[in-house]
Structure formats: structure tokens, C-alpha cells
Short mmCIF file of C-alpha atoms in Angstrom, two decimals:
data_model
loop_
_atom_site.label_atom_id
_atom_site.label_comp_id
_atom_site.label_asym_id
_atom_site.label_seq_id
_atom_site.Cartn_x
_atom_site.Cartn_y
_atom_site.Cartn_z
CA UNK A 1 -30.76 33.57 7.84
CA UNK A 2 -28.28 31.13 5.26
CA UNK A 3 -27.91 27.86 6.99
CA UNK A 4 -24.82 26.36 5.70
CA UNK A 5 -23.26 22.80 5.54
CA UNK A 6 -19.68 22.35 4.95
CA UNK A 7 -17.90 20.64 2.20
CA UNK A 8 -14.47 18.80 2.95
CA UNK A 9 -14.33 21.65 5.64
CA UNK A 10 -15.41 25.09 3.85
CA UNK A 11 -18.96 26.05 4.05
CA UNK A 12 -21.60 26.19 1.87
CA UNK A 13 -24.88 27.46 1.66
CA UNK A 14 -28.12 24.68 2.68
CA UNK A 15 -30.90 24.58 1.26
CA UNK A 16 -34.10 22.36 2.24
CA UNK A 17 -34.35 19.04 0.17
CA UNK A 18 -30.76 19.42 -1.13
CA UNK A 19 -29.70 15.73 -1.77
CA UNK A 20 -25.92 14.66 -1.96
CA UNK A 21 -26.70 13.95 -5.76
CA UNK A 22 -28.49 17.25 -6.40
CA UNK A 23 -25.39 18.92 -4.69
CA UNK A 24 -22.73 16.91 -6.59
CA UNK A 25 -24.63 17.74 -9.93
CA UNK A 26 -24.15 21.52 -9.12
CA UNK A 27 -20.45 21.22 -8.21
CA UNK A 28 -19.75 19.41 -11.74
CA UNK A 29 -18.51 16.43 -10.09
CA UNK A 30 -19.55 13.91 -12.44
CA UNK A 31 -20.76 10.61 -10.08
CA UNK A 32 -18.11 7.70 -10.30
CA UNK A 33 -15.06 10.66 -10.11
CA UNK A 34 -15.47 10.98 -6.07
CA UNK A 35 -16.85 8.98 -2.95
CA UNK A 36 -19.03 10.73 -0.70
CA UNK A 37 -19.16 10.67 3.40
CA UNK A 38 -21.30 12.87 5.43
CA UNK A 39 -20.77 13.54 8.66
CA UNK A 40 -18.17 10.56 8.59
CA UNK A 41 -20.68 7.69 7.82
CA UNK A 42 -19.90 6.43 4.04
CA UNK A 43 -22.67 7.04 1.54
CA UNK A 44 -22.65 4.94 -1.37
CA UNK A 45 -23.27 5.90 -5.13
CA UNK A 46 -26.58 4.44 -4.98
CA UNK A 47 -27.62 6.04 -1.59
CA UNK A 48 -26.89 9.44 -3.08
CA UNK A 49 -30.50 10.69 -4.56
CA UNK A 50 -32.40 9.52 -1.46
CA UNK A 51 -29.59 11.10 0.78
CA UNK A 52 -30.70 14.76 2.36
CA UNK A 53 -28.37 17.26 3.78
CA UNK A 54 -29.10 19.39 6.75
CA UNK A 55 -27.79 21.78 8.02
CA UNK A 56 -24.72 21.86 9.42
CA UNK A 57 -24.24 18.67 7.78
CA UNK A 58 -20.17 18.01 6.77
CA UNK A 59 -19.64 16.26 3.62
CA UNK A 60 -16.61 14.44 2.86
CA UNK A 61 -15.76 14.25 -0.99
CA UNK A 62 -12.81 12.22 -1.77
CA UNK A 63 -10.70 11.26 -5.33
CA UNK A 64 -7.98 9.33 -6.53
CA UNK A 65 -4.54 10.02 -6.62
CA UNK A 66 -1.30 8.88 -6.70
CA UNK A 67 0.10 7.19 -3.81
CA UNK A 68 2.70 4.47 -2.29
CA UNK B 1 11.23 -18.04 -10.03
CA UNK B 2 7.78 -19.24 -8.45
CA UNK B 3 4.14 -16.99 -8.53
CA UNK B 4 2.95 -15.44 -5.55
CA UNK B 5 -0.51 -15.15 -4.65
CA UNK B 6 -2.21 -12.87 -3.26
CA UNK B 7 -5.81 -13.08 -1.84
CA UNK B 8 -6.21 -15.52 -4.62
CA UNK B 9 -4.54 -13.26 -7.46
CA UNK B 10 -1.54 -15.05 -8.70
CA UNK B 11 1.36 -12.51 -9.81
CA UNK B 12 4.20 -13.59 -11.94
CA UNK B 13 6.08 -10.52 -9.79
CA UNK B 14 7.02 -10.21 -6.95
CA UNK B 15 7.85 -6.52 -7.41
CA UNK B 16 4.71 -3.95 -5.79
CA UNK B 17 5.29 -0.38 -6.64
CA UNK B 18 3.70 2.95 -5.86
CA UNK B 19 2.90 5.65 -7.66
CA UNK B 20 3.65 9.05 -5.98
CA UNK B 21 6.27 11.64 -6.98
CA UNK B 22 7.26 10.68 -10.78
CA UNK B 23 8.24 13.11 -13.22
CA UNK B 24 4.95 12.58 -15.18
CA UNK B 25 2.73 9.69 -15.79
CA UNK B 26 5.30 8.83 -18.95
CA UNK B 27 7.83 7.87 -16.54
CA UNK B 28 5.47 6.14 -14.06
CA UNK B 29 4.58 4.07 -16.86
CA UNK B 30 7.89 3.40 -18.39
CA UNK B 31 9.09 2.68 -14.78
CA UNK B 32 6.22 0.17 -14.40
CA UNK B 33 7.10 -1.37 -17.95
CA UNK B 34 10.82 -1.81 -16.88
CA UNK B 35 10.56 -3.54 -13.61
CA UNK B 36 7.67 -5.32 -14.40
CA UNK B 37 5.63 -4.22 -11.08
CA UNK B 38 2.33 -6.13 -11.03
CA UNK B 39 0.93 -3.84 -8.19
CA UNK B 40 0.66 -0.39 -8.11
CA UNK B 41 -0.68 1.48 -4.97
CA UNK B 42 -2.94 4.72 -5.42
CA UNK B 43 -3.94 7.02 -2.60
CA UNK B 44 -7.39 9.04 -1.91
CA UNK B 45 -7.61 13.28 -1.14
CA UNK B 46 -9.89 15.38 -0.67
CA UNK B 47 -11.52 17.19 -3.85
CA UNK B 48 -11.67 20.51 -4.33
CA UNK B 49 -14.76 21.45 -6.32
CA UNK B 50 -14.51 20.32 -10.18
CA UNK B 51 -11.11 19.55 -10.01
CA UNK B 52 -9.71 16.20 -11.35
CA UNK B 53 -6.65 14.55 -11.04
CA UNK B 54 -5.27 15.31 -14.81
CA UNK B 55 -5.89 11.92 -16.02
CA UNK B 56 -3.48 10.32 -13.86
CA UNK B 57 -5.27 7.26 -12.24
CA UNK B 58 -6.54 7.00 -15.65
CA UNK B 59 -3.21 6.32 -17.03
CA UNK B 60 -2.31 4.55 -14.28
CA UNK B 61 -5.27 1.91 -15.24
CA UNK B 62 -4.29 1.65 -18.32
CA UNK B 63 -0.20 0.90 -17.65
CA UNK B 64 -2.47 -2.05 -15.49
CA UNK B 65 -3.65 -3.37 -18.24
CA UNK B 66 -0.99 -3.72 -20.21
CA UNK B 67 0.69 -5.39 -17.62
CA UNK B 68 -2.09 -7.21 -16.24
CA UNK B 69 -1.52 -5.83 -12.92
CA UNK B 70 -3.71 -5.12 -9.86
CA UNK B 71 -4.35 -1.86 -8.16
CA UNK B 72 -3.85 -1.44 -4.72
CA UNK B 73 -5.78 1.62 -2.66
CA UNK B 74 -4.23 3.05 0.42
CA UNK B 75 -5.53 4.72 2.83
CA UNK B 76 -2.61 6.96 4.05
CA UNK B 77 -3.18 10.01 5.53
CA UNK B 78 -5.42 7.79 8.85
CA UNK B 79 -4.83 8.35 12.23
CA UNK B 80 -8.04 6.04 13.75
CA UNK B 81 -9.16 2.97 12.70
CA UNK B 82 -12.48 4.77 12.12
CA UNK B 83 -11.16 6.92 9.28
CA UNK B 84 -9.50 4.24 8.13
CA UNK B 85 -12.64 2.09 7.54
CA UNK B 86 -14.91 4.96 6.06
CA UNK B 87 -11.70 5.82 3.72
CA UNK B 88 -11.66 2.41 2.39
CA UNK B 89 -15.31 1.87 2.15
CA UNK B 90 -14.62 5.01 -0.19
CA UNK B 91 -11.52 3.46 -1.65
CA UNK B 92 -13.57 0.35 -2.74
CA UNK B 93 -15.83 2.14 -4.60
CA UNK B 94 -13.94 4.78 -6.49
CA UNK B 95 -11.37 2.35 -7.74
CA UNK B 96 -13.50 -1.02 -7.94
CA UNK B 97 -11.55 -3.43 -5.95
CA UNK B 98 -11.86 -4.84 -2.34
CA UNK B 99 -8.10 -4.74 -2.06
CA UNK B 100 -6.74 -2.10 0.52
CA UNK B 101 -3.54 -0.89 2.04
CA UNK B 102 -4.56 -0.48 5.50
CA UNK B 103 -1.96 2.24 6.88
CA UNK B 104 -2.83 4.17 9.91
CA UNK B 105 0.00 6.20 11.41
CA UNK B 106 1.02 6.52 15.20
CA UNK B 107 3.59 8.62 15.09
CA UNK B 108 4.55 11.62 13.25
CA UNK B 109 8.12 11.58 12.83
CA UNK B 110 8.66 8.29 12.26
CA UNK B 111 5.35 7.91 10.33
CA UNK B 112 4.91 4.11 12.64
CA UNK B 113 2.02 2.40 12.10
CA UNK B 114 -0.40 2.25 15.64
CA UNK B 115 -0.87 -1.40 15.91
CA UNK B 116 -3.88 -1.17 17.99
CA UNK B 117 -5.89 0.63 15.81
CA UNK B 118 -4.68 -1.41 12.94
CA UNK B 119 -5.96 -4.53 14.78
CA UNK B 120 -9.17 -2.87 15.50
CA UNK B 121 -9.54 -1.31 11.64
CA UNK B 122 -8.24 -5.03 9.99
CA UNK B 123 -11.13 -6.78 11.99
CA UNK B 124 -13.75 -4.62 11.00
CA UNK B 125 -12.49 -4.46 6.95
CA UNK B 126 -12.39 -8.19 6.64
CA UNK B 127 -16.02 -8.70 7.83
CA UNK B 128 -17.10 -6.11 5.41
CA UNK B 129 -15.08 -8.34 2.79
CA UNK B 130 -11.91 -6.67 2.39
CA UNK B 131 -9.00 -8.20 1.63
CA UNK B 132 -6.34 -6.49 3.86
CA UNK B 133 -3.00 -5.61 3.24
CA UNK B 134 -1.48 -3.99 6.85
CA UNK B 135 1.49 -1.66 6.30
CA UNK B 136 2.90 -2.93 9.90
CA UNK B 137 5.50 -2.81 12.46
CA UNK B 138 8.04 -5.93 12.10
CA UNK B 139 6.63 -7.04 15.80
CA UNK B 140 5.87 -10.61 15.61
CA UNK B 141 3.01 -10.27 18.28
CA UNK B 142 1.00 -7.56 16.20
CA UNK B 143 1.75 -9.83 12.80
CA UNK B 144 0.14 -12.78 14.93
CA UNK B 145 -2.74 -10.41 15.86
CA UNK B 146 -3.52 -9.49 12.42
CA UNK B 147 -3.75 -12.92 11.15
CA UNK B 148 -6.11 -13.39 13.61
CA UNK B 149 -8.29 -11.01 12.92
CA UNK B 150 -8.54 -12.04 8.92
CA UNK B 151 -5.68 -10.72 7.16
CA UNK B 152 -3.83 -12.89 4.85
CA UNK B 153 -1.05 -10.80 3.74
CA UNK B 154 1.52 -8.58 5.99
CA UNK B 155 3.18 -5.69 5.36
CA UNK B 156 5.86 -5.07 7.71
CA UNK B 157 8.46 -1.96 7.10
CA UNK B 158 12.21 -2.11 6.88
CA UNK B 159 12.36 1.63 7.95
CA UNK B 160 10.17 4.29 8.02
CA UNK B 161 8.49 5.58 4.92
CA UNK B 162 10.40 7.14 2.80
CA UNK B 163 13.47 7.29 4.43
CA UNK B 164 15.51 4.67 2.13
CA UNK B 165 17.75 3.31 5.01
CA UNK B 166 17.10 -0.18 4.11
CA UNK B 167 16.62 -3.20 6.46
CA UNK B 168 17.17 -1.68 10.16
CA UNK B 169 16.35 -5.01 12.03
CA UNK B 170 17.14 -8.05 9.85
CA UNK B 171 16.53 -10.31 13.17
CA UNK B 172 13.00 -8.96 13.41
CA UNK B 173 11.67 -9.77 9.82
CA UNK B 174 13.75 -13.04 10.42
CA UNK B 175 12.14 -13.93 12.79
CA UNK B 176 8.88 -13.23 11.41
CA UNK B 177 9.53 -15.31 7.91
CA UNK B 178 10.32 -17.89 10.57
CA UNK B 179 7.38 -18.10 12.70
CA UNK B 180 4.93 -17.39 10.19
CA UNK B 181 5.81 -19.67 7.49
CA UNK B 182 3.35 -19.71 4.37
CA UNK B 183 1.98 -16.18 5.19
CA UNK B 184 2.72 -13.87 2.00
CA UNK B 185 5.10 -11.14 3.59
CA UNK B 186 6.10 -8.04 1.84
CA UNK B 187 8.60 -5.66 2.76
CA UNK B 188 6.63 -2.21 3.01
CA UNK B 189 8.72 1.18 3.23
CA UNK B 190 12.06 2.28 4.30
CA UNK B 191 13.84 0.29 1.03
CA UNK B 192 16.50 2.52 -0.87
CA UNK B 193 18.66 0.57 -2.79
CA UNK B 194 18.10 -2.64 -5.32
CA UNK B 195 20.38 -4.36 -2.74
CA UNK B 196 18.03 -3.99 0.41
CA UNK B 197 15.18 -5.31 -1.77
CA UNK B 198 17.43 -8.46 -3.00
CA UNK B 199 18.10 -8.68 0.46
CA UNK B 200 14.70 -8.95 2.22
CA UNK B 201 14.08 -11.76 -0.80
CA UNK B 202 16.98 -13.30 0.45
CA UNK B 203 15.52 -13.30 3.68
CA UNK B 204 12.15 -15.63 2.43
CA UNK B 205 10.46 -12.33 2.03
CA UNK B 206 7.62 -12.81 -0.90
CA UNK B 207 7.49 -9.63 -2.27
CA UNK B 208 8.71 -6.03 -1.98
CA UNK B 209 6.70 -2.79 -1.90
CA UNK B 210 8.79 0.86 -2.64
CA UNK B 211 8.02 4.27 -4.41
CA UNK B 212 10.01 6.72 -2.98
CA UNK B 213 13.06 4.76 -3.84
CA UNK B 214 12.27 4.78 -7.77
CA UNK B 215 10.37 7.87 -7.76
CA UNK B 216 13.67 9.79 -6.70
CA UNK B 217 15.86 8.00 -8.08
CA UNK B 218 17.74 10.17 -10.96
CA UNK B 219 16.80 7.71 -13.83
CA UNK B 220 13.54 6.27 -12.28
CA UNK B 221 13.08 3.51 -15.14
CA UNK B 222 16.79 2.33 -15.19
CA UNK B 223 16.02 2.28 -11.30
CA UNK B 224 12.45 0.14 -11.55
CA UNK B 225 14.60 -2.16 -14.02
CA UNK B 226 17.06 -2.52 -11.56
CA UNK B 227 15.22 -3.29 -8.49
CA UNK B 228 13.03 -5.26 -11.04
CA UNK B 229 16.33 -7.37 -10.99
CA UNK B 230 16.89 -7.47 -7.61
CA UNK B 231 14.27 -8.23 -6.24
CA UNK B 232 13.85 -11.94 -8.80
CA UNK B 233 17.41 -12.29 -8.17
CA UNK B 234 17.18 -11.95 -4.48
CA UNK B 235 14.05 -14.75 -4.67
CA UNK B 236 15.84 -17.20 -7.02
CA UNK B 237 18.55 -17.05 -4.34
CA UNK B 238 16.39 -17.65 -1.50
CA UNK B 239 14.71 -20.58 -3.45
CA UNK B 240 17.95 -22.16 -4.01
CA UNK B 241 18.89 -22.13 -0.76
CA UNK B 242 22.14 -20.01 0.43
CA UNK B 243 25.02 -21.65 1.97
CA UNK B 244 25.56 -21.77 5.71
CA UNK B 245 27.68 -18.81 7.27
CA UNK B 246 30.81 -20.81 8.42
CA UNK B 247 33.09 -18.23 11.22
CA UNK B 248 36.44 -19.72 9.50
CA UNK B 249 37.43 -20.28 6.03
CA UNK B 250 36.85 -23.35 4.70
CA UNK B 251 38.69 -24.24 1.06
CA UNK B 252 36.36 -24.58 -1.68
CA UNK B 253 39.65 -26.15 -3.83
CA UNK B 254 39.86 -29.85 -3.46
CA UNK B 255 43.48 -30.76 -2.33
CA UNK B 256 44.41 -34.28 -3.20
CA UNK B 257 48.12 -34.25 -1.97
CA UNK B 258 50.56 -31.41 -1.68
CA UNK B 259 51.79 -30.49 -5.14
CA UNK B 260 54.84 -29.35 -4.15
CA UNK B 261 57.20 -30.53 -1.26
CA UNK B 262 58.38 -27.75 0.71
CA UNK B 263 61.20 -29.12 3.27
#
């Protein structure tokens, strides 16, 4: 059975040793253009590699934008 | 017209602007360039996957630079202090600065900042080595709190966000440029017109913070340039002191004698 995490909300599929770097990489989100959260705990840039998912894990990407 | 500082940035503005809702980046820029804005403010979303922003932090950088301006990070959008903290650890590092717009909302129709969360979120950011800038209530107790907790600049609104109905309670930020004399205070939201922003200047206000009103504006650079205006004319004022209200008239012609004898 596909374990999944989810991804600012929308799942996606797990798989074992699948680091926040490895899973950035994949989603062609090159490093310094978002900051990462999982499960609502900040992860750092250089915490990334040595940070596993699991399942049911929710990661937070965030970018910038325009605001006020 | 004197510098203000800023968690020891000195500005030769006094003029904060944000960046949301321009025509294009063009405009944002040539806005920027016209009312001489030292500060811009930036927000954070959620990415979708590969998707950037179309170059439009990058431009905003780079208007930064040639103004030699500072960016400022919000983190709209929170309702707890815990979002707000993880959002500007996140903040920090996508935009390299330790400056933050704390804004956490308590209400959804009038968009009012919760002061007890803000309390709770300012505490924890300025241990982490943030410096703070609350978007706040004009309540004198929850300014008080905040400097307590760390923060060296305030944020109070004139009106809610967005809404452009000026300065609602002139006694309230009064009262606060009163009792917290020396604290950089910046009018935050609710500003519409170049005369509400010359008008909290008047007031001993050190700075004022506005997008909406410039972003909507029909002509959004004449507008920047204009409140640009404003809001130095409104300081210079307040640094040369206005006269006292008097309740009757009192002649500003010197009469020496009656010219004319009237029997």
C-alpha cells in the first residue's frame, strides 16, 4: 500500500529515506527559492539533507511575494 | 527634515511602502523611485510545485538597491502566534534579514490585530533575534506590553487594512506619541489620502506605512510622489512646532492706532 505525506496540504506519495532535499530536488524547487516546515517545526536550508520524511508527514513550502 | 532609525538602520525617509496590487513591477518601481520609500514590505505563500513568483521579489531587490532601501517581511495571513513565529523563522531565511512585520489577525472583518498573541509571538521573535515591527492596535496598554517584551518599533493602525478611511481616533495615537516619547511609531494601515499621512506626521508620528492607498490609486507614481510629499511635509511641520489652537480669533495684523476715526 502507497503511504503518502502531504505537501502544503495535497498528498504525495512516501517513500522510505526520502529527505526534504531529495524531495525538493524532484519538485524543481531550486534550494534558496522556498523555506521549508514540516509538520509546523521550521527546517532550515542546512537541516534539509539530514531531514527524513515519514509518512504522513505535512510539509510546508513557502515563497516570496508581494505584500503590504 | 531629521533621519529615523530603525533597529539601528538610519533612513533618510520616513515614507514605508508595500508592495501588493501594482499594475506590474514597472510601476512598483517607478512608484518607489517617486516617493522615495526606503522600506518596502514583501509577504510569504505557499508554493505550488515549480512555480515562481515571475521575478517579482527579484525586481523588487533590485528597486532596493537603487534606493538603498531595506526590505521588510510580513507575515500576514497568521492567526496564532505559533504560525507567526515558524512563518518568520521562514521569512528570515528566504529574504536574508532579521527584520519582520509581525501581523497576526483577530478578527476577520475588521482584519484587528489579537494583541495577546502578538505579545506572546513578539517575546518569542526577539529572543530568537528578531527585530520586531508589530502591526498593532492604537491601545496604549498593548504598545506598553510590546516594548516590554523587546520590540523597539510600533506599528499601530489608523483604520483597518485597506480600508483608506484615514485617522479614526486621533486621541488614541495622541496619546500614544505622548506617553511613549522616543519610541519610533509608524502609522500602519487604514491611510487613504496624502493628507491623513501629513497628518499622523503632524501628530509626532515617525514614519508612515501604506500600499493599498498607492497601489489603487489611478496614477500610482504621481500618488507615491505625492504622499512622498506629505508625509516630509507633515514631519517638517511637526518639527517646527505648530501653533496652539486658540477657540477665538486672535489678529495676526499689528494695530498701532486706529487709522481711521469713525465717530
Amino acid at each position: 500500500m502507497t503511504e503518502f505525506i502531504t505537501i502544503n496540504g495535497e498528498p504525495h506519495p512516501w517513500r522510505a529515506d526520502l529527505s526534504v532535499d531529495a524531495l525538493l530536488a524532484e519538485l524543481a524547487h531550486a534550494p534558496e527559492a522556498v523555506a521549508t516546515a514540516v509538520n509546523a517545526a521550521f527546517v532550515p536550508r542546512a537541516r534539509r539533507a539530514a531531514t527524513l520524511l515519514r509518512p504522513g508527514d505535512a510539509l510546508t513550502l513557502i515563497q516570496p511575494i508581494t505584500g503590504g | 527634515m531629521s533621519e529615523l532609525t530603525l533597529y539601528g538602520r538610519t533612513l533618510t525617509s520616513r515614507f514605508l511602502l508595500g508592495t501588493a496590487g501594482y499594475p506590474s513591477p514597472e510601476v512598483l518601481r517607478q512608484a518607489v523611485l517617486a516617493g522615495g520609500a526606503q522600506v518596502l514590505t514583501v509577504g510569504l505563500k505557499r508554493s505550488l510545485a515549480g512555480a515562481g513568483d515571475n521575478g517579482v521579489v527579484t525586481a523588487i531587490r533590485a528597486t532596493l538597491a537603487e534606493v538603498g532601501g531595506h526590505l521588510l517581511p510580513n507575515t500576514a495571513g497568521c492567526r496564532t502566534a505559533m504560525e507567526a513565529v515558524i512563518l518568520a523563522q521562514m521569512a528570515r531565511e528566504l529574504y536574508g534579514t532579521n527584520w519582520i512585520k509581525l501581523e497576526i489577525i483577530g478578527d476577520e472583518h475588521t482584519l484587528q490585530p489579537d494583541p495577546f498573541e502578538l505579545v506572546n509571538a513578539a517575546a518569542q521573535l526577539v529572543k530568537d533575534g528578531f527585530a520586531v515591527f508589530p502591526y498593532c492596535t492604537d491601545d496604549l496598554v498593548t504598545c506598553r506590553r510590546l516594548l516590554d517584551v523587546g520590540c523597539e518599533v510600533l506599528m499601530p493602525w489608523a483604520a483597518p487594512i485597506g480600508s483608506g478611511q484615514g485617522l479614526l481616533n486621533p486621541f488614541a495615537l495622541r496619546t500614544l506619541r505622548e506617553r511613549l516619547p522616543g519610541v519610533p511609531l509608524i502609522v500602519d494601515a487604514g491611510i487613504g489620502a496624502p493628507s491623513h499621512a501629513a497628518q499622523a506626521m503632524e501628530l509626532g508620528f515617525d514614519g508612515v506605512l501604506l500600499n493599498s492607498a498607492v497601489a489603487q490609486a489611478g496614477d500610482p507614481v504621481r500618488m507615491s510622489a505625492a504622499f512622498g510629499q506629505a508625509i516630509a511635509a507633515g514631519r517638517l511641520g511637526f518639527e517646527a512646532g505648530v501653533m496652539a489652537r486658540q477657540d477665538m480669533a486672535v489678529a495676526s495684523t499689528p494695530v498701532g492706532g486706529q487709522p481711521f476715526l469713525i465717530p
